[in-house]
Amino acid sequence: MRKYLFFFVFIGLSVLSSAQILQPGYFALQSSAQNNTESFLLGLPNNDIIMFWYDSLALKVKSSRSTDNGISWSAENTITTFTYVPLYNVDINAIVLNSGRILLTYKNHDY
């Protein structure tokens, strides 16, 4: 009986959930003029989402923020510009620290 109750509650919540993706789409800032080879999504405590990515044509690490679960995104921000073409991935990673600040790491040196 408990299994059936759990199953129906789970199905009911999933049907009523507003977090469902009804139709998948492209990242709003995706463009054929860019070559976005790496990306990292970071969920924030206030439910905003930040996407960091590496545009290998412009040699830049960029970011954009969504405040509505990814439906719309802010204009892209350039975080850093490389002065050379990296031979390997830039390995983008990010976390939110206890202070609320974001720690973003990326590799800017070929080993």
GROMACS .gro file of N, CA and C in nm:
model
  333
    1MET      N    1   0.082  -0.120   0.000
    1MET     CA    2   0.000   0.000   0.000
    1MET      C    3   0.086   0.126   0.000
    2ARG      N    4   0.194   0.124   0.079
    2ARG     CA    5   0.282   0.241   0.087
    2ARG      C    6   0.347   0.267  -0.049
    3LYS      N    7   0.383   0.160  -0.119
    3LYS     CA    8   0.445   0.176  -0.250
    3LYS      C    9   0.352   0.246  -0.347
    4TYR      N   10   0.226   0.206  -0.347
    4TYR     CA   11   0.129   0.267  -0.437
    4TYR      C   12   0.103   0.413  -0.401
    5LEU      N   13   0.095   0.441  -0.272
    5LEU     CA   14   0.073   0.578  -0.228
    5LEU      C   15   0.190   0.667  -0.271
    6PHE      N   16   0.311   0.620  -0.248
    6PHE     CA   17   0.430   0.695  -0.289
    6PHE      C   18   0.429   0.718  -0.439
    7PHE      N   19   0.396   0.615  -0.516
    7PHE     CA   20   0.393   0.625  -0.662
    7PHE      C   21   0.294   0.733  -0.706
    8PHE      N   22   0.172   0.733  -0.651
    8PHE     CA   23   0.071   0.830  -0.691
    8PHE      C   24   0.107   0.972  -0.647
    9VAL      N   25   0.165   0.986  -0.531
    9VAL     CA   26   0.209   1.119  -0.486
    9VAL      C   27   0.321   1.169  -0.576
   10PHE      N   28   0.415   1.081  -0.611
   10PHE     CA   29   0.526   1.120  -0.699
   10PHE      C   30   0.474   1.163  -0.836
   11ILE      N   31   0.384   1.086  -0.894
   11ILE     CA   32   0.327   1.118  -1.025
   11ILE      C   33   0.248   1.248  -1.016
   12GLY      N   34   0.170   1.263  -0.911
   12GLY     CA   35   0.090   1.385  -0.895
   12GLY      C   36   0.177   1.509  -0.884
   13LEU      N   37   0.283   1.501  -0.807
   13LEU     CA   38   0.373   1.617  -0.793
   13LEU      C   39   0.446   1.646  -0.923
   14SER      N   40   0.486   1.544  -0.994
   14SER     CA   41   0.559   1.567  -1.119
   14SER      C   42   0.468   1.629  -1.224
   15VAL      N   43   0.341   1.594  -1.225
   15VAL     CA   44   0.248   1.652  -1.322
   15VAL      C   45   0.219   1.798  -1.287
   16LEU      N   46   0.211   1.829  -1.160
   16LEU     CA   47   0.179   1.965  -1.117
   16LEU      C   48   0.301   2.056  -1.109
   17SER      N   49   0.417   2.000  -1.117
   17SER     CA   50   0.540   2.077  -1.102
   17SER      C   51   0.556   2.179  -1.215
   18SER      N   52   0.595   2.301  -1.179
   18SER     CA   53   0.618   2.405  -1.281
   18SER      C   54   0.759   2.398  -1.335
   19ALA      N   55   0.839   2.306  -1.284
   19ALA     CA   56   0.979   2.297  -1.327
   19ALA      C   57   0.996   2.208  -1.450
   20GLN      N   58   0.889   2.157  -1.504
   20GLN     CA   59   0.900   2.070  -1.620
   20GLN      C   60   0.935   2.150  -1.745
   21ILE      N   61   1.017   2.092  -1.829
   21ILE     CA   62   1.052   2.154  -1.956
   21ILE      C   63   0.955   2.102  -2.060
   22LEU      N   64   0.873   2.190  -2.111
   22LEU     CA   65   0.772   2.149  -2.207
   22LEU      C   66   0.829   2.133  -2.347
   23GLN      N   67   0.922   2.221  -2.381
   23GLN     CA   68   0.985   2.211  -2.512
   23GLN      C   69   1.130   2.257  -2.499
   24PRO      N   70   1.225   2.167  -2.519
   24PRO     CA   71   1.365   2.207  -2.506
   24PRO      C   72   1.403   2.307  -2.615
   25GLY      N   73   1.496   2.394  -2.583
   25GLY     CA   74   1.540   2.494  -2.679
   25GLY      C   75   1.689   2.518  -2.666
   26TYR      N   76   1.738   2.600  -2.752
   26TYR     CA   77   1.880   2.636  -2.749
   26TYR      C   78   1.905   2.743  -2.644
   27PHE      N   79   2.028   2.748  -2.597
   27PHE     CA   80   2.071   2.856  -2.509
   27PHE      C   81   2.052   2.986  -2.584
   28ALA      N   82   1.989   3.083  -2.522
   28ALA     CA   83   1.949   3.206  -2.590
   28ALA      C   84   2.065   3.280  -2.656
   29LEU      N   85   2.185   3.270  -2.602
   29LEU     CA   86   2.299   3.343  -2.657
   29LEU      C   87   2.381   3.256  -2.751
   30GLN      N   88   2.330   3.138  -2.785
   30GLN     CA   89   2.401   3.049  -2.876
   30GLN      C   90   2.399   3.110  -3.016
   31SER      N   91   2.514   3.107  -3.082
   31SER     CA   92   2.525   3.170  -3.213
   31SER      C   93   2.623   3.090  -3.298
   32SER      N   94   2.597   3.087  -3.428
   32SER     CA   95   2.691   3.019  -3.518
   32SER      C   96   2.818   3.100  -3.536
   33ALA      N   97   2.818   3.225  -3.490
   33ALA     CA   98   2.938   3.309  -3.498
   33ALA      C   99   3.034   3.280  -3.382
   34GLN      N  100   2.991   3.197  -3.288
   34GLN     CA  101   3.075   3.161  -3.174
   34GLN      C  102   3.102   3.012  -3.178
   35ASN      N  103   3.210   2.973  -3.116
   35ASN     CA  104   3.242   2.832  -3.101
   35ASN      C  105   3.254   2.805  -2.952
   36ASN      N  106   3.140   2.779  -2.888
   36ASN     CA  107   3.135   2.758  -2.744
   36ASN      C  108   3.172   2.613  -2.715
   37THR      N  109   3.298   2.592  -2.677
   37THR     CA  110   3.347   2.455  -2.662
   37THR      C  111   3.330   2.399  -2.522
   38GLU      N  112   3.315   2.483  -2.423
   38GLU     CA  113   3.296   2.436  -2.285
   38GLU      C  114   3.195   2.525  -2.215
   39SER      N  115   3.121   2.467  -2.121
   39SER     CA  116   3.027   2.547  -2.043
   39SER      C  117   3.011   2.487  -1.904
   40PHE      N  118   2.958   2.569  -1.814
   40PHE     CA  119   2.934   2.525  -1.677
   40PHE      C  120   2.811   2.601  -1.626
   41LEU      N  121   2.710   2.529  -1.578
   41LEU     CA  122   2.592   2.590  -1.518
   41LEU      C  123   2.606   2.589  -1.366
   42LEU      N  124   2.576   2.703  -1.305
   42LEU     CA  125   2.585   2.715  -1.160
   42LEU      C  126   2.451   2.764  -1.106
   43GLY      N  127   2.390   2.682  -1.020
   43GLY     CA  128   2.267   2.722  -0.953
   43GLY      C  129   2.300   2.801  -0.828
   44LEU      N  130   2.233   2.913  -0.809
   44LEU     CA  131   2.257   2.999  -0.693
   44LEU      C  132   2.152   2.978  -0.585
   45PRO      N  133   2.183   3.015  -0.461
   45PRO     CA  134   2.087   2.994  -0.351
   45PRO      C  135   1.952   3.064  -0.373
   46ASN      N  136   1.950   3.173  -0.449
   46ASN     CA  137   1.823   3.244  -0.475
   46ASN      C  138   1.750   3.191  -0.598
   47ASN      N  139   1.794   3.074  -0.649
   47ASN     CA  140   1.737   3.005  -0.765
   47ASN      C  141   1.771   3.067  -0.899
   48ASP      N  142   1.859   3.167  -0.902
   48ASP     CA  143   1.911   3.215  -1.030
   48ASP      C  144   2.007   3.111  -1.085
   49ILE      N  145   2.035   3.119  -1.214
   49ILE     CA  146   2.129   3.030  -1.280
   49ILE      C  147   2.232   3.117  -1.351
   50ILE      N  148   2.358   3.083  -1.338
   50ILE     CA  149   2.463   3.149  -1.416
   50ILE      C  150   2.527   3.045  -1.506
   51MET      N  151   2.543   3.081  -1.631
   51MET     CA  152   2.613   2.993  -1.724
   51MET      C  153   2.745   3.059  -1.761
   52PHE      N  154   2.853   2.984  -1.745
   52PHE     CA  155   2.985   3.027  -1.787
   52PHE      C  156   3.022   2.943  -1.908
   53TRP      N  157   3.086   3.003  -2.008
   53TRP     CA  158   3.129   2.927  -2.124
   53TRP      C  159   3.255   2.988  -2.185
   54TYR      N  160   3.322   2.904  -2.263
   54TYR     CA  161   3.445   2.946  -2.333
   54TYR      C  162   3.414   2.959  -2.480
   55ASP      N  163   3.430   3.077  -2.534
   55ASP     CA  164   3.415   3.104  -2.677
   55ASP      C  165   3.554   3.095  -2.738
   56SER      N  166   3.582   2.984  -2.805
   56SER     CA  167   3.718   2.961  -2.854
   56SER      C  168   3.752   3.044  -2.978
   57LEU      N  169   3.652   3.101  -3.046
   57LEU     CA  170   3.684   3.190  -3.158
   57LEU      C  171   3.729   3.327  -3.108
   58ALA      N  172   3.663   3.377  -3.002
   58ALA     CA  173   3.699   3.507  -2.946
   58ALA      C  174   3.805   3.494  -2.837
   59LEU      N  175   3.838   3.370  -2.797
   59LEU     CA  176   3.934   3.344  -2.689
   59LEU      C  177   3.890   3.409  -2.558
   60LYS      N  178   3.761   3.395  -2.525
   60LYS     CA  179   3.705   3.459  -2.405
   60LYS      C  180   3.626   3.360  -2.321
   61VAL      N  181   3.632   3.378  -2.190
   61VAL     CA  182   3.540   3.312  -2.098
   61VAL      C  183   3.430   3.413  -2.072
   62LYS      N  184   3.304   3.369  -2.094
   62LYS     CA  185   3.189   3.460  -2.083
   62LYS      C  186   3.089   3.404  -1.983
   63SER      N  187   2.993   3.489  -1.945
   63SER     CA  188   2.888   3.445  -1.854
   63SER      C  189   2.757   3.514  -1.889
   64SER      N  190   2.649   3.455  -1.841
   64SER     CA  191   2.516   3.513  -1.853
   64SER      C  192   2.433   3.460  -1.736
   65ARG      N  193   2.333   3.538  -1.694
   65ARG     CA  194   2.252   3.502  -1.577
   65ARG      C  195   2.104   3.494  -1.614
   66SER      N  196   2.038   3.395  -1.558
   66SER     CA  197   1.893   3.381  -1.575
   66SER      C  198   1.827   3.390  -1.438
   67THR      N  199   1.721   3.468  -1.430
   67THR     CA  200   1.646   3.480  -1.305
   67THR      C  201   1.510   3.411  -1.313
   68ASP      N  202   1.485   3.344  -1.427
   68ASP     CA  203   1.354   3.279  -1.446
   68ASP      C  204   1.368   3.134  -1.493
   69ASN      N  205   1.459   3.063  -1.430
   69ASN     CA  206   1.480   2.920  -1.458
   69ASN      C  207   1.525   2.891  -1.600
   70GLY      N  208   1.599   2.982  -1.660
   70GLY     CA  209   1.657   2.956  -1.791
   70GLY      C  210   1.571   2.996  -1.909
   71ILE      N  211   1.457   3.059  -1.885
   71ILE     CA  212   1.372   3.101  -1.996
   71ILE      C  213   1.435   3.219  -2.070
   72SER      N  214   1.488   3.315  -1.996
   72SER     CA  215   1.556   3.428  -2.057
   72SER      C  216   1.691   3.447  -1.988
   73TRP      N  217   1.783   3.515  -2.058
   73TRP     CA  218   1.919   3.532  -2.008
   73TRP      C  219   1.963   3.676  -2.025
   74SER      N  220   2.050   3.721  -1.934
   74SER     CA  221   2.106   3.856  -1.946
   74SER      C  222   2.203   3.862  -2.063
   75ALA      N  223   2.243   3.981  -2.099
   75ALA     CA  224   2.345   3.997  -2.203
   75ALA      C  225   2.473   3.929  -2.156
   76GLU      N  226   2.552   3.880  -2.250
   76GLU     CA  227   2.674   3.809  -2.212
   76GLU      C  228   2.777   3.908  -2.156
   77ASN      N  229   2.853   3.858  -2.058
   77ASN     CA  230   2.961   3.935  -1.996
   77ASN      C  231   3.092   3.864  -2.024
   78THR      N  232   3.193   3.939  -2.059
   78THR     CA  233   3.326   3.880  -2.077
   78THR      C  234   3.397   3.881  -1.943
   79ILE      N  235   3.441   3.764  -1.899
   79ILE     CA  236   3.512   3.752  -1.772
   79ILE      C  237   3.661   3.769  -1.793
   80THR      N  238   3.713   3.704  -1.896
   80THR     CA  239   3.856   3.718  -1.926
   80THR      C  240   3.878   3.691  -2.074
   81THR      N  241   3.986   3.746  -2.127
   81THR     CA  242   4.026   3.723  -2.265
   81THR      C  243   4.165   3.662  -2.265
   82PHE      N  244   4.179   3.550  -2.334
   82PHE     CA  245   4.309   3.484  -2.343
   82PHE      C  246   4.395   3.557  -2.447
   83THR      N  247   4.524   3.559  -2.423
   83THR     CA  248   4.617   3.623  -2.517
   83THR      C  249   4.681   3.521  -2.610
   84TYR      N  250   4.638   3.396  -2.600
   84TYR     CA  251   4.692   3.288  -2.683
   84TYR      C  252   4.583   3.184  -2.702
   85VAL      N  253   4.601   3.096  -2.796
   85VAL     CA  254   4.505   2.987  -2.819
   85VAL      C  255   4.545   2.869  -2.730
   86PRO      N  256   4.464   2.834  -2.629
   86PRO     CA  257   4.498   2.719  -2.545
   86PRO      C  258   4.500   2.589  -2.625
   87LEU      N  259   4.597   2.507  -2.597
   87LEU     CA  260   4.607   2.377  -2.666
   87LEU      C  261   4.507   2.277  -2.611
   88TYR      N  262   4.470   2.295  -2.484
   88TYR     CA  263   4.380   2.201  -2.418
   88TYR      C  264   4.258   2.276  -2.367
   89ASN      N  265   4.162   2.204  -2.312
   89ASN     CA  266   4.042   2.265  -2.256
   89ASN      C  267   4.077   2.364  -2.147
   90VAL      N  268   3.992   2.464  -2.129
   90VAL     CA  269   4.014   2.561  -2.023
   90VAL      C  270   3.955   2.515  -1.890
   91ASP      N  271   3.876   2.409  -1.891
   91ASP     CA  272   3.828   2.342  -1.770
   91ASP      C  273   3.758   2.439  -1.673
   92ILE      N  274   3.643   2.491  -1.713
   92ILE     CA  275   3.568   2.588  -1.633
   92ILE      C  276   3.496   2.516  -1.520
   93ASN      N  277   3.507   2.569  -1.397
   93ASN     CA  278   3.436   2.518  -1.280
   93ASN      C  279   3.398   2.636  -1.192
   94ALA      N  280   3.290   2.621  -1.116
   94ALA     CA  281   3.247   2.729  -1.026
   94ALA      C  282   3.169   2.670  -0.909
   95ILE      N  283   3.178   2.737  -0.796
   95ILE     CA  284   3.099   2.702  -0.678
   95ILE      C  285   3.057   2.831  -0.608
   96VAL      N  286   2.953   2.821  -0.526
   96VAL     CA  287   2.911   2.932  -0.442
   96VAL      C  288   2.970   2.907  -0.303
   97LEU      N  289   3.046   3.003  -0.253
   97LEU     CA  290   3.108   2.991  -0.121
   97LEU      C  291   3.005   3.022  -0.012
   98ASN      N  292   3.037   2.988   0.112
   98ASN     CA  293   2.947   3.016   0.224
   98ASN      C  294   2.916   3.164   0.237
   99SER      N  295   3.009   3.249   0.195
   99SER     CA  296   2.988   3.394   0.202
   99SER      C  297   2.892   3.443   0.093
  100GLY      N  298   2.858   3.357  -0.003
  100GLY     CA  299   2.772   3.395  -0.113
  100GLY      C  300   2.848   3.436  -0.238
  101ARG      N  301   2.979   3.453  -0.223
  101ARG     CA  302   3.061   3.487  -0.339
  101ARG      C  303   3.079   3.364  -0.428
  102ILE      N  304   3.102   3.389  -0.556
  102ILE     CA  305   3.121   3.280  -0.653
  102ILE      C  306   3.269   3.264  -0.680
  103LEU      N  307   3.316   3.142  -0.668
  103LEU     CA  308   3.455   3.110  -0.701
  103LEU      C  309   3.454   3.042  -0.837
  104LEU      N  310   3.514   3.109  -0.936
  104LEU     CA  311   3.521   3.058  -1.073
  104LEU      C  312   3.666   3.021  -1.101
  105THR      N  313   3.686   2.900  -1.149
  105THR     CA  314   3.822   2.858  -1.185
  105THR      C  315   3.824   2.817  -1.331
  106TYR      N  316   3.937   2.841  -1.393
  106TYR     CA  317   3.959   2.798  -1.530
  106TYR      C  318   4.109   2.788  -1.550
  107LYS      N  319   4.148   2.712  -1.648
  107LYS     CA  320   4.289   2.688  -1.674
  107LYS      C  321   4.337   2.789  -1.779
  108ASN      N  322   4.436   2.870  -1.745
  108ASN     CA  323   4.487   2.966  -1.841
  108ASN      C  324   4.635   2.939  -1.875
  109HIS      N  325   4.675   2.815  -1.859
  109HIS     CA  326   4.812   2.777  -1.890
  109HIS      C  327   4.812   2.636  -1.944
  110ASP      N  328   4.887   2.613  -2.050
  110ASP     CA  329   4.903   2.478  -2.103
  110ASP      C  330   5.016   2.410  -2.030
  111TYR      N  331   4.990   2.293  -1.978
  111TYR     CA  332   5.090   2.221  -1.901
  111TYR      C  333   5.178   2.139  -1.990
   0.00000   0.00000   0.00000
